[in-house]
Structure formats: C-alpha cells, structure tokens
JSON list of C-alpha atoms in Angstrom, two decimals:
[
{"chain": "A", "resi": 1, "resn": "UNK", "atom": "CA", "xyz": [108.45, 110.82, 107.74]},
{"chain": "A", "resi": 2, "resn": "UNK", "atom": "CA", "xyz": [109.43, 109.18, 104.33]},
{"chain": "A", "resi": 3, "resn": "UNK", "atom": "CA", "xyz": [107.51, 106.31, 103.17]},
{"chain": "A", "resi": 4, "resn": "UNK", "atom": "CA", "xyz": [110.31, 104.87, 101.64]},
{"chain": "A", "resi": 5, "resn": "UNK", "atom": "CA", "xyz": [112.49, 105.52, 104.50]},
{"chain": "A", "resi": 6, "resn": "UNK", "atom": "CA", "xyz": [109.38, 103.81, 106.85]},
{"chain": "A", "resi": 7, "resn": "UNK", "atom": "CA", "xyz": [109.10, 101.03, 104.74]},
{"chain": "A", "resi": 8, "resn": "UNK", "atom": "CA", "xyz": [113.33, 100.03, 104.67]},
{"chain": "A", "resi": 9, "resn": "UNK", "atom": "CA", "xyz": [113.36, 100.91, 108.51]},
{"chain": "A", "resi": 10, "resn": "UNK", "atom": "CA", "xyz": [110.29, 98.54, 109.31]},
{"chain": "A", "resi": 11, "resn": "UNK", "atom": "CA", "xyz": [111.41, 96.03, 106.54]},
{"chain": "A", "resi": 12, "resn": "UNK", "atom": "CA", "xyz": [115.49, 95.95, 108.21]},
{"chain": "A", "resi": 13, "resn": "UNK", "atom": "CA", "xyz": [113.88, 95.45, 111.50]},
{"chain": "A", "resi": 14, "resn": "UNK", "atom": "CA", "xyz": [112.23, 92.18, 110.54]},
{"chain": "A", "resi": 15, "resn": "UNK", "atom": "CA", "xyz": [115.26, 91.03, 108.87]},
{"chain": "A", "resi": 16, "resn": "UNK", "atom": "CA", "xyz": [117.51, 92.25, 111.51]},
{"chain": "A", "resi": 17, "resn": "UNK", "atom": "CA", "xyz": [115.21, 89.33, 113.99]},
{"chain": "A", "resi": 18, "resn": "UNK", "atom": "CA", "xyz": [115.48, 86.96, 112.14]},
{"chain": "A", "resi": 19, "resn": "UNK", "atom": "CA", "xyz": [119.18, 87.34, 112.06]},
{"chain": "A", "resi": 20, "resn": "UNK", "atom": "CA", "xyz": [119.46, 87.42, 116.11]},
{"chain": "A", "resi": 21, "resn": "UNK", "atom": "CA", "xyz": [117.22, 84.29, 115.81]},
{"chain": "A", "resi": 22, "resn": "UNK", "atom": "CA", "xyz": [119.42, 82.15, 114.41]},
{"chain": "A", "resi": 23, "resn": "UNK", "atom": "CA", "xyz": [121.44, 79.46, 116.42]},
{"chain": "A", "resi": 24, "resn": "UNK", "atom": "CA", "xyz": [125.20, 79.22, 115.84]},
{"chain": "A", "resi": 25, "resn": "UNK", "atom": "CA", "xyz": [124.88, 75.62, 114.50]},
{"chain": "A", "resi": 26, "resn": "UNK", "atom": "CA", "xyz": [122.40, 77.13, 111.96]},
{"chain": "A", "resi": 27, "resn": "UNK", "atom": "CA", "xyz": [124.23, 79.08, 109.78]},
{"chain": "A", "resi": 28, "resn": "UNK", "atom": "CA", "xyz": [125.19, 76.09, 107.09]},
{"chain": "A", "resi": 29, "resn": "UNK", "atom": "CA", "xyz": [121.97, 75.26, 107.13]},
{"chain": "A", "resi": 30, "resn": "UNK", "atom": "CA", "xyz": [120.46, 75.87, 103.33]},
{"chain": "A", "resi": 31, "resn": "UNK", "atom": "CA", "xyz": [118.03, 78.38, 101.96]},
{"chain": "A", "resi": 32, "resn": "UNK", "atom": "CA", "xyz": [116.03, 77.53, 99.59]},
{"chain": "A", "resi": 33, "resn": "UNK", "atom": "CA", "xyz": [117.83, 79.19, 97.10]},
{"chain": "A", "resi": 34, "resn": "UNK", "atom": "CA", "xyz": [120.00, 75.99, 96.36]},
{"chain": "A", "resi": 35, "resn": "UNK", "atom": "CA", "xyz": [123.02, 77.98, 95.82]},
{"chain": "A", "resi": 36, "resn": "UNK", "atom": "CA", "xyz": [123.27, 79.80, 99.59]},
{"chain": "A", "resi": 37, "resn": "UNK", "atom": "CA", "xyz": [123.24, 78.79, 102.92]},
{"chain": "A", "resi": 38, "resn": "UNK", "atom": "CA", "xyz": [121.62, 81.00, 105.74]},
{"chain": "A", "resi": 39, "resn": "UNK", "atom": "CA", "xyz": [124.85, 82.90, 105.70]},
{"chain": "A", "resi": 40, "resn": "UNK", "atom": "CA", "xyz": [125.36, 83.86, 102.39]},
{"chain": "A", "resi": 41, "resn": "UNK", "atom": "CA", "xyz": [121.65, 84.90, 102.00]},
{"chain": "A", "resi": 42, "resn": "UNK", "atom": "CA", "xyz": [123.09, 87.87, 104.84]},
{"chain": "A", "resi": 43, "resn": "UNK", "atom": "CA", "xyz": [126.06, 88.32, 103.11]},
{"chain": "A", "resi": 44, "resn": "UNK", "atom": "CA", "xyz": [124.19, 89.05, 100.16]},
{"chain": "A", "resi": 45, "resn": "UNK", "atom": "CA", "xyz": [121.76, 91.47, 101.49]},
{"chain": "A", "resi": 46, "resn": "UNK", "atom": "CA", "xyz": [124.54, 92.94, 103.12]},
{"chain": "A", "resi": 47, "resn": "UNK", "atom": "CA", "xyz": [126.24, 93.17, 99.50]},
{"chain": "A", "resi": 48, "resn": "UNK", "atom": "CA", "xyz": [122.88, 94.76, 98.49]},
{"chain": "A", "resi": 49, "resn": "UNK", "atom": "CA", "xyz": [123.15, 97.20, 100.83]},
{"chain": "A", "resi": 50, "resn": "UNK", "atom": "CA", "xyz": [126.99, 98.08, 99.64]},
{"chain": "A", "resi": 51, "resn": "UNK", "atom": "CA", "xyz": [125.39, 98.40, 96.15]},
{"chain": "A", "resi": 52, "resn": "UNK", "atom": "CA", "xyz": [122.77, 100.55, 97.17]},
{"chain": "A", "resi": 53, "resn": "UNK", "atom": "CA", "xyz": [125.49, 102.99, 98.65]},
{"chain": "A", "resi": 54, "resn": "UNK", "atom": "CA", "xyz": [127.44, 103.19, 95.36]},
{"chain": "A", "resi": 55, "resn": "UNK", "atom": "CA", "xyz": [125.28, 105.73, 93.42]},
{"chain": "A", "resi": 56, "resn": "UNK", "atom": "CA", "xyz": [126.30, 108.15, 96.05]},
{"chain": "A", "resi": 57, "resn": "UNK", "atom": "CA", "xyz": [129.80, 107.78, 96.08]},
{"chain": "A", "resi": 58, "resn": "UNK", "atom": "CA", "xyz": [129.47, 105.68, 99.63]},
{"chain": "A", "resi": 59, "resn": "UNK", "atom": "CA", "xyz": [131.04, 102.47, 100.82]},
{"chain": "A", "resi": 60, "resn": "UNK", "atom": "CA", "xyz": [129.95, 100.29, 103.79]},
{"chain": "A", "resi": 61, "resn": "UNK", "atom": "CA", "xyz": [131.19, 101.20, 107.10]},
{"chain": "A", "resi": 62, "resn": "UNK", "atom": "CA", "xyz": [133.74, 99.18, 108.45]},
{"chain": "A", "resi": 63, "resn": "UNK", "atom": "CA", "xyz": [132.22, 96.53, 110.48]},
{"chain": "A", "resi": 64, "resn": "UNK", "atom": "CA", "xyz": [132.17, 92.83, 111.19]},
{"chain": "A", "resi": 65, "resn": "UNK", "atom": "CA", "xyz": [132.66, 90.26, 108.07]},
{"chain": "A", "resi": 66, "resn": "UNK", "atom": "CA", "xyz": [129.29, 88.07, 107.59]},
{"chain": "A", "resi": 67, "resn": "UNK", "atom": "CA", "xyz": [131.66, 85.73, 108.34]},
{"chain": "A", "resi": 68, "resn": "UNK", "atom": "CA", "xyz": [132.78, 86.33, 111.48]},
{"chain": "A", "resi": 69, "resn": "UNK", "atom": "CA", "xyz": [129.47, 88.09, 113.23]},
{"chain": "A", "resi": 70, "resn": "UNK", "atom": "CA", "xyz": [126.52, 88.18, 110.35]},
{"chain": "A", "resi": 71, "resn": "UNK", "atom": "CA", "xyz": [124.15, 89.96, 112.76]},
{"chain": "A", "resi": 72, "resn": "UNK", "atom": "CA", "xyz": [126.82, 93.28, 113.11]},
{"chain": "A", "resi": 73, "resn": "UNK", "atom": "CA", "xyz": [127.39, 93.11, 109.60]},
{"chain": "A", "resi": 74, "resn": "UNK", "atom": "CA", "xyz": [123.86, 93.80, 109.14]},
{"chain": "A", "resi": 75, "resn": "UNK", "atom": "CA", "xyz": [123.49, 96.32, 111.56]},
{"chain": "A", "resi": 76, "resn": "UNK", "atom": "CA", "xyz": [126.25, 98.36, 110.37]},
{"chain": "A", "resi": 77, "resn": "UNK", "atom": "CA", "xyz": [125.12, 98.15, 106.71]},
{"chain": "A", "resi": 78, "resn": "UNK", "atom": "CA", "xyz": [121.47, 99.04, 108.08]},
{"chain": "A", "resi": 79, "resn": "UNK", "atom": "CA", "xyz": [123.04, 102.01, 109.45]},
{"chain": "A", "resi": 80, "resn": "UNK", "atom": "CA", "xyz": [124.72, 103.05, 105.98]},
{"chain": "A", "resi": 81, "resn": "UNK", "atom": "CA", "xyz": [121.78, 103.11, 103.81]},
{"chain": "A", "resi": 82, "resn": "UNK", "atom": "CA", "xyz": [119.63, 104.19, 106.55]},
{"chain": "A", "resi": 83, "resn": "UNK", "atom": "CA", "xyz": [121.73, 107.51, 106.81]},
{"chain": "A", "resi": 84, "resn": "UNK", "atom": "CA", "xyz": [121.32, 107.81, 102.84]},
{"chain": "A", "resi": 85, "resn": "UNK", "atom": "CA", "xyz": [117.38, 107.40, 102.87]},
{"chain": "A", "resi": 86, "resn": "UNK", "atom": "CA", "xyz": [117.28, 110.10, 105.92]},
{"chain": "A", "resi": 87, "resn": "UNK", "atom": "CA", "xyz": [119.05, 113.05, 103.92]},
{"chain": "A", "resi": 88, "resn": "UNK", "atom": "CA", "xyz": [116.92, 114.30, 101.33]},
{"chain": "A", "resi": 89, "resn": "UNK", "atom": "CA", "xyz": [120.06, 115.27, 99.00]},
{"chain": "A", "resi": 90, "resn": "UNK", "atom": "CA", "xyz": [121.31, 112.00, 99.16]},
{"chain": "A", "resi": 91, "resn": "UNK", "atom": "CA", "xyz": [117.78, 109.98, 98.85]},
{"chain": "A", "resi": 92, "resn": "UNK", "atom": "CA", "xyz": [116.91, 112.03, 95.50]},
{"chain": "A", "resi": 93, "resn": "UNK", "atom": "CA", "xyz": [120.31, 111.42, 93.88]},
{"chain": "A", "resi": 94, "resn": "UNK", "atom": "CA", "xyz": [119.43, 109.91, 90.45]},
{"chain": "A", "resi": 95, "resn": "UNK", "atom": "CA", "xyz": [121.31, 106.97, 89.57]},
{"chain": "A", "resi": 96, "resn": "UNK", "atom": "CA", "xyz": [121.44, 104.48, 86.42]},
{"chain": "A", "resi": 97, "resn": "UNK", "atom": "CA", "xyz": [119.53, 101.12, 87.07]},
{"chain": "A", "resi": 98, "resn": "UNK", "atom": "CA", "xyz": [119.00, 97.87, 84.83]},
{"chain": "A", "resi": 99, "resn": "UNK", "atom": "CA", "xyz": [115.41, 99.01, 84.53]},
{"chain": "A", "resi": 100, "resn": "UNK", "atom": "CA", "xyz": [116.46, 103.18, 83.81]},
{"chain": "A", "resi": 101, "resn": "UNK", "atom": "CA", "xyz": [117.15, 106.05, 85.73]},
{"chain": "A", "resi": 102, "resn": "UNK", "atom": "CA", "xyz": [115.67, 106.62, 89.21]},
{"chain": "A", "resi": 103, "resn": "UNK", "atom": "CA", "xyz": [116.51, 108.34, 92.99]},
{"chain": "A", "resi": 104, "resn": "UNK", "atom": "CA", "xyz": [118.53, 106.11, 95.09]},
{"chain": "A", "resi": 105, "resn": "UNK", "atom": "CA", "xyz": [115.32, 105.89, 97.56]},
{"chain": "A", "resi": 106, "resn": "UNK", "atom": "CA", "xyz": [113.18, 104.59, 94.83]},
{"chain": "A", "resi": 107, "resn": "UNK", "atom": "CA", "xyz": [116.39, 101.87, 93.55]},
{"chain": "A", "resi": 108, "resn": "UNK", "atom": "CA", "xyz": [116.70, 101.45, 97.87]},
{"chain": "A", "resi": 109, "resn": "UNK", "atom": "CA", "xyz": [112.89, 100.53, 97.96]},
{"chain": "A", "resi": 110, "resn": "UNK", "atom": "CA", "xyz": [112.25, 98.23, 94.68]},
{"chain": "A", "resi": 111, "resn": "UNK", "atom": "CA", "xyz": [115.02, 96.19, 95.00]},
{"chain": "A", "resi": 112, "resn": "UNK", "atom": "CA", "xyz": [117.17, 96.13, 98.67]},
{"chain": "A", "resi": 113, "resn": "UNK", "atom": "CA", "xyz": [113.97, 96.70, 100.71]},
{"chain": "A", "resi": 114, "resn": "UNK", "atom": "CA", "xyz": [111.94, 94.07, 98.78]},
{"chain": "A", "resi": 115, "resn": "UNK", "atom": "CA", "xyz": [115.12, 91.88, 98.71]},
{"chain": "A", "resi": 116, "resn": "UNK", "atom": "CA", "xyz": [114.73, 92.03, 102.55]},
{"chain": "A", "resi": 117, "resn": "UNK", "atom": "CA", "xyz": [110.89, 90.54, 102.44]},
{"chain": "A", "resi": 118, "resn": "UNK", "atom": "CA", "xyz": [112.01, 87.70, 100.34]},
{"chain": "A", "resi": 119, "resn": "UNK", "atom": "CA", "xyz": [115.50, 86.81, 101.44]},
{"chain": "A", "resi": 120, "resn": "UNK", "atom": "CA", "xyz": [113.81, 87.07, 104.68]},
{"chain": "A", "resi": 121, "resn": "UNK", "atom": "CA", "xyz": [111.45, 84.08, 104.01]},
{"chain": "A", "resi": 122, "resn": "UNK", "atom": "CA", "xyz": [114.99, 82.45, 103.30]},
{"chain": "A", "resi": 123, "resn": "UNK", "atom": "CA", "xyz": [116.77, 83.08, 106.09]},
{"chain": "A", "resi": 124, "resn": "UNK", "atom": "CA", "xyz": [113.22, 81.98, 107.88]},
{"chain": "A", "resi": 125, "resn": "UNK", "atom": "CA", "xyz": [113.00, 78.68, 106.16]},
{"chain": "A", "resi": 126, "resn": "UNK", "atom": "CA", "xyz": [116.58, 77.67, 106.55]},
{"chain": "A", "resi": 127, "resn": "UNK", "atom": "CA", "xyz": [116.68, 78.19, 110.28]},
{"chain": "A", "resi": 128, "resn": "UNK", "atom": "CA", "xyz": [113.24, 76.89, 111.12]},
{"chain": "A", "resi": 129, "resn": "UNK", "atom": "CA", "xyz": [111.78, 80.27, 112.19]},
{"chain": "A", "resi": 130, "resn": "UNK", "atom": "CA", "xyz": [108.15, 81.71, 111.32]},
{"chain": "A", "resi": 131, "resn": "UNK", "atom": "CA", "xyz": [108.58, 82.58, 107.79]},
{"chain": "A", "resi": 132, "resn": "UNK", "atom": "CA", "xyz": [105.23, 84.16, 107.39]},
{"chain": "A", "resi": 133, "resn": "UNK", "atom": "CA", "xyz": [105.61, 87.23, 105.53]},
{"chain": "A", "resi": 134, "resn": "UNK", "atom": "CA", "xyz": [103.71, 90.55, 106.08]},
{"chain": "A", "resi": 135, "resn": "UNK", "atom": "CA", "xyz": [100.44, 90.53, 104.07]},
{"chain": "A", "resi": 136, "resn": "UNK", "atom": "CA", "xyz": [100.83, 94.23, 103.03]},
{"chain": "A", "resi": 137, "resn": "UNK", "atom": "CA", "xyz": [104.35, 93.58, 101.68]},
{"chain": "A", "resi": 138, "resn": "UNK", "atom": "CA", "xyz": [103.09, 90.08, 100.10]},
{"chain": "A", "resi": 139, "resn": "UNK", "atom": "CA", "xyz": [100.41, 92.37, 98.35]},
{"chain": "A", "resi": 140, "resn": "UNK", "atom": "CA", "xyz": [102.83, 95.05, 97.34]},
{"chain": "A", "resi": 141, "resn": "UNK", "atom": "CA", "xyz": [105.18, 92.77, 96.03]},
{"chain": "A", "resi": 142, "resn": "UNK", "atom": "CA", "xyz": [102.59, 90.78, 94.23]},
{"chain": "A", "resi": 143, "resn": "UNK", "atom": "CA", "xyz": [101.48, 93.57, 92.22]},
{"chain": "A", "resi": 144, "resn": "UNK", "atom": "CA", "xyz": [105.18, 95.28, 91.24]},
{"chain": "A", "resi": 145, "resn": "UNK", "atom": "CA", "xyz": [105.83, 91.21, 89.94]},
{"chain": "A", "resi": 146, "resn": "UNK", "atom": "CA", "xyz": [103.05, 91.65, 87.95]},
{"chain": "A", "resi": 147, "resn": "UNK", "atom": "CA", "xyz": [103.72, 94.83, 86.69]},
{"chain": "A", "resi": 148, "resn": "UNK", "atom": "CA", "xyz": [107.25, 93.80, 85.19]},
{"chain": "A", "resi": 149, "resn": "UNK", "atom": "CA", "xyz": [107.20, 93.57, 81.75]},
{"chain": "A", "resi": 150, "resn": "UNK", "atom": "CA", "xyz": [107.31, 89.94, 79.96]},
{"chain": "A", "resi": 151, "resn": "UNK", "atom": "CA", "xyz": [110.82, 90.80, 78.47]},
{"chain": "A", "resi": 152, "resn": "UNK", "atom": "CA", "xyz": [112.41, 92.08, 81.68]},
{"chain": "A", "resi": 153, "resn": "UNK", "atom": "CA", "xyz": [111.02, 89.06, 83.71]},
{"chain": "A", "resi": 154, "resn": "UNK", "atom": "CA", "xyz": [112.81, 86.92, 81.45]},
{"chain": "A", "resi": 155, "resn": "UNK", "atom": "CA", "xyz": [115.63, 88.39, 81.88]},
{"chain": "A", "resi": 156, "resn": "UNK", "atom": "CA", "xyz": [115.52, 88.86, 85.15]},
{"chain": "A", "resi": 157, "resn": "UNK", "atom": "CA", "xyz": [114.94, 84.52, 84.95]},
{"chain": "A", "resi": 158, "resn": "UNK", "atom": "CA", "xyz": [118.26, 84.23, 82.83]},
{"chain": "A", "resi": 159, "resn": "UNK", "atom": "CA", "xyz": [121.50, 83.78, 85.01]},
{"chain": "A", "resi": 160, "resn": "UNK", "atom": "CA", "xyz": [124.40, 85.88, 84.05]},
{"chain": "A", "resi": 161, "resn": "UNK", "atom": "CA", "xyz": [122.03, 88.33, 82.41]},
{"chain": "A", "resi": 162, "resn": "UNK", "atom": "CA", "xyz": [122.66, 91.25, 84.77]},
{"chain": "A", "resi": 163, "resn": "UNK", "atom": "CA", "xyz": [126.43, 90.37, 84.89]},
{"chain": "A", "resi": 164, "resn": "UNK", "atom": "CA", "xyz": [128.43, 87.30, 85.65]},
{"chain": "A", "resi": 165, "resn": "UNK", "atom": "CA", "xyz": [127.29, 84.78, 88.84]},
{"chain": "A", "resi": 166, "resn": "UNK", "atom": "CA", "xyz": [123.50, 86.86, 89.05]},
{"chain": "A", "resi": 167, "resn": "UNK", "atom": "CA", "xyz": [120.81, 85.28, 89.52]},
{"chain": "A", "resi": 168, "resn": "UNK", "atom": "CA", "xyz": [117.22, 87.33, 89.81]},
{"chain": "A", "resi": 169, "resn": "UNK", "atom": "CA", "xyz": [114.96, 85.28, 89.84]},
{"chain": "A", "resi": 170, "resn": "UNK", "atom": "CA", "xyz": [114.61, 81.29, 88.75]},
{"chain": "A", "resi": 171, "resn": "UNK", "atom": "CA", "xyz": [112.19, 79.76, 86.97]},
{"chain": "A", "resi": 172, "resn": "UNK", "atom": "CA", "xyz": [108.57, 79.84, 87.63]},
{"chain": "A", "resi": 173, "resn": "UNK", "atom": "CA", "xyz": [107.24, 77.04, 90.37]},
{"chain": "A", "resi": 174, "resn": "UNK", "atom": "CA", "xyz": [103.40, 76.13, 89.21]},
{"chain": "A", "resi": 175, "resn": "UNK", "atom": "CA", "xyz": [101.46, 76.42, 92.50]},
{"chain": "A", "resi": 176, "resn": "UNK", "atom": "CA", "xyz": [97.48, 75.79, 92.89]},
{"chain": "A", "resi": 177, "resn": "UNK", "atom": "CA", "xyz": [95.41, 78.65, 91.69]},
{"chain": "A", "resi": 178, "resn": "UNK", "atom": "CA", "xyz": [93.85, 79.09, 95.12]},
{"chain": "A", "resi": 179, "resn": "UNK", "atom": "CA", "xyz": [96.92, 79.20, 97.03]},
{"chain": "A", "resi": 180, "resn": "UNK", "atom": "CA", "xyz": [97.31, 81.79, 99.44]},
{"chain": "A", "resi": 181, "resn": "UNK", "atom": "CA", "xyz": [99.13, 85.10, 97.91]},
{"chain": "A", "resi": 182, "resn": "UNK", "atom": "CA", "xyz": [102.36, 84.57, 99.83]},
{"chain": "A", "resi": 183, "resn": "UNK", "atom": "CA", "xyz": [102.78, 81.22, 98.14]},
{"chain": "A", "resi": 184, "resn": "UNK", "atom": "CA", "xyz": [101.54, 82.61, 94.54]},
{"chain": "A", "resi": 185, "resn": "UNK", "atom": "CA", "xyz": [104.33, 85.69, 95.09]},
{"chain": "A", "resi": 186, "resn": "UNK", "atom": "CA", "xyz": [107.01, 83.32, 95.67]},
{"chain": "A", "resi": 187, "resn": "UNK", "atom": "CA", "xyz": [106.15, 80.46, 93.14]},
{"chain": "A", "resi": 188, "resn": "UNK", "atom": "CA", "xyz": [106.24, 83.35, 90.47]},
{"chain": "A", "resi": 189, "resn": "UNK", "atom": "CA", "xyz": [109.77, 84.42, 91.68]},
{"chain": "A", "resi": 190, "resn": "UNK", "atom": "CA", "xyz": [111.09, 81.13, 91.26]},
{"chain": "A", "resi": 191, "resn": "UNK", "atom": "CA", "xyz": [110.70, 79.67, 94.84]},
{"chain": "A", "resi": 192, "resn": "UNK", "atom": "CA", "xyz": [109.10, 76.68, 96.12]},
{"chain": "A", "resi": 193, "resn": "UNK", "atom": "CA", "xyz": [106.49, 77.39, 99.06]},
{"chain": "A", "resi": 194, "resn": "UNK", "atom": "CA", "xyz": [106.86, 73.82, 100.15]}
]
C-alpha cells in the first residue's frame, strides 16, 4: 500500500476519535488557537479536506454541516480524499501549491494530513482528551518545520499572507531547550504547550 495513503488513513483515524470523543456541551469550548472553538477547528479540517479535492476537479460529498453533526462531516470528507489518495491517476495529478508544483498525494500529506496531527492536539486540548501526539509524527513534523526556509516561515507567520482571514502559523512561543519534542514542535508553530 501507499505510504502516503497509510499515513492520511492512520492520521484520519486518530482525528476521527477524537471527534466521537467529544461531549455535546463541548463543542464551544476553545482551542488553543484563540480564534476557533472545538468546532471550527473540524470545520476547518473539513475545509482542508474540500481544498485538497479541488486540484482534481472534486467537491465534498454531500454530507452533514459541521454544524449540525461535526463527526459525519468528517467522515464523509475522509471518504472524499481517501478515494483520491487510493487511485493512482488521481493521487499523481500535479497541482499548483504556495510552495510550487507537486502531486495531490504529496499537497494531501504535507499539509491536510499534518494539519490532522496538530489540529488534533486542538481538538484534544479543548475537550480535555489525551492530547499526546504520536512520537513518529512529532519527529516527522519536527524535521519538515525545520526544513522550511526562513522566508517561507515568515510568511507562513504573517496573517493574510496566503489570502484574506489565513492564518499558518503564529508567532514563535519560547519553550525550555530540554523540553520534550512534542512541546518544541508546537512552540515553533506558534502554540503554547501549556
């Protein structure tokens, strides 16, 4: 099987828990992105996943708004880009990104299936679940931060910079030196581990 395709499936399947973990009181609770509650950090991976689908010509399938049932709104979105990532033809389809051209699987796995490690952690912290990440994604994610040039993380820190209301990343929180990677990771992203 794809790696890529491996990677989104195991990665949606964490996300798609935390999701059926949340209590119905819980879904105004906030994220710490101070912007979104736990619903709109859904509603924006399940935006991501609508994006994902445009290279190919694709929209979502109709489904359930965020609003009314987040969890089936996720599903069917998983389903969408799931289908794309299985067929080869679709998966290789090159597509224009901020950072060049690239397939649609490679655009799928650098920014919706990391978006799903991180937003994950949200969703985790503003419902009080375990928001422990995987240590292999926490290591793969460290290193692709790293590897982004100086001038595209900066951009990537301005709002608006990638088009109007979007927001990457936020400035840099200092954390301790010796802090474990997880906390490192998301202090360079612009999160707060506490």
């Amino acid at each position: 099987m794809n790696q890529i395709a491996d990677r989104y499936r195991r990665r949606a399947e964490a996300f798609e828990q935390k999701i059926a973990a949340v209590r119905p009181g819980q879904w105004s609770e906030q994220s710490p992105c101070a912007a979104w509650t736990a619903r709109d950090v859904v509603a924006h991976i399940v935006a991501m996943h609508a994006a994902m689908l445009r290279p190919v010509h694709r929209d979502l399938s109709p489904a359930p708004s965020v609003g009314d049932d987040p969890l089936a709104a996720f599903l069917a979105a998983r389903v969408d880009v799931q289908a794309v990532l299985d067929s080869p033809e679709l998966a290789e389809t090159e597509c224009d990104t901020p950072t060049g051209q690239m397939s649609v699987e490679q655009q799928i796995d650098e920014v919706l299936s990391d978006d799903l490690v991180l937003h994950g952690w949200d969703l985790a912290r503003a419902t009080g679940q375990d928001d422990a990440m995987d240590p292999g994604d926490v290591a793969r994610l460290w290193s692709s931060a790293l590897a982004i040039p100086a001038d595209l993380m900066e951009k990537c820190r301005t709002p608006g910079a990638f088009g109007p209301g979007i927001e990457v990343y936020g400035p840099e929180v200092t954390v301790p030196d010796d802090a474990p990677l997880q906390d490192r990771l998301l202090g360079l992203l612009g999160l707060d581990p506490r």
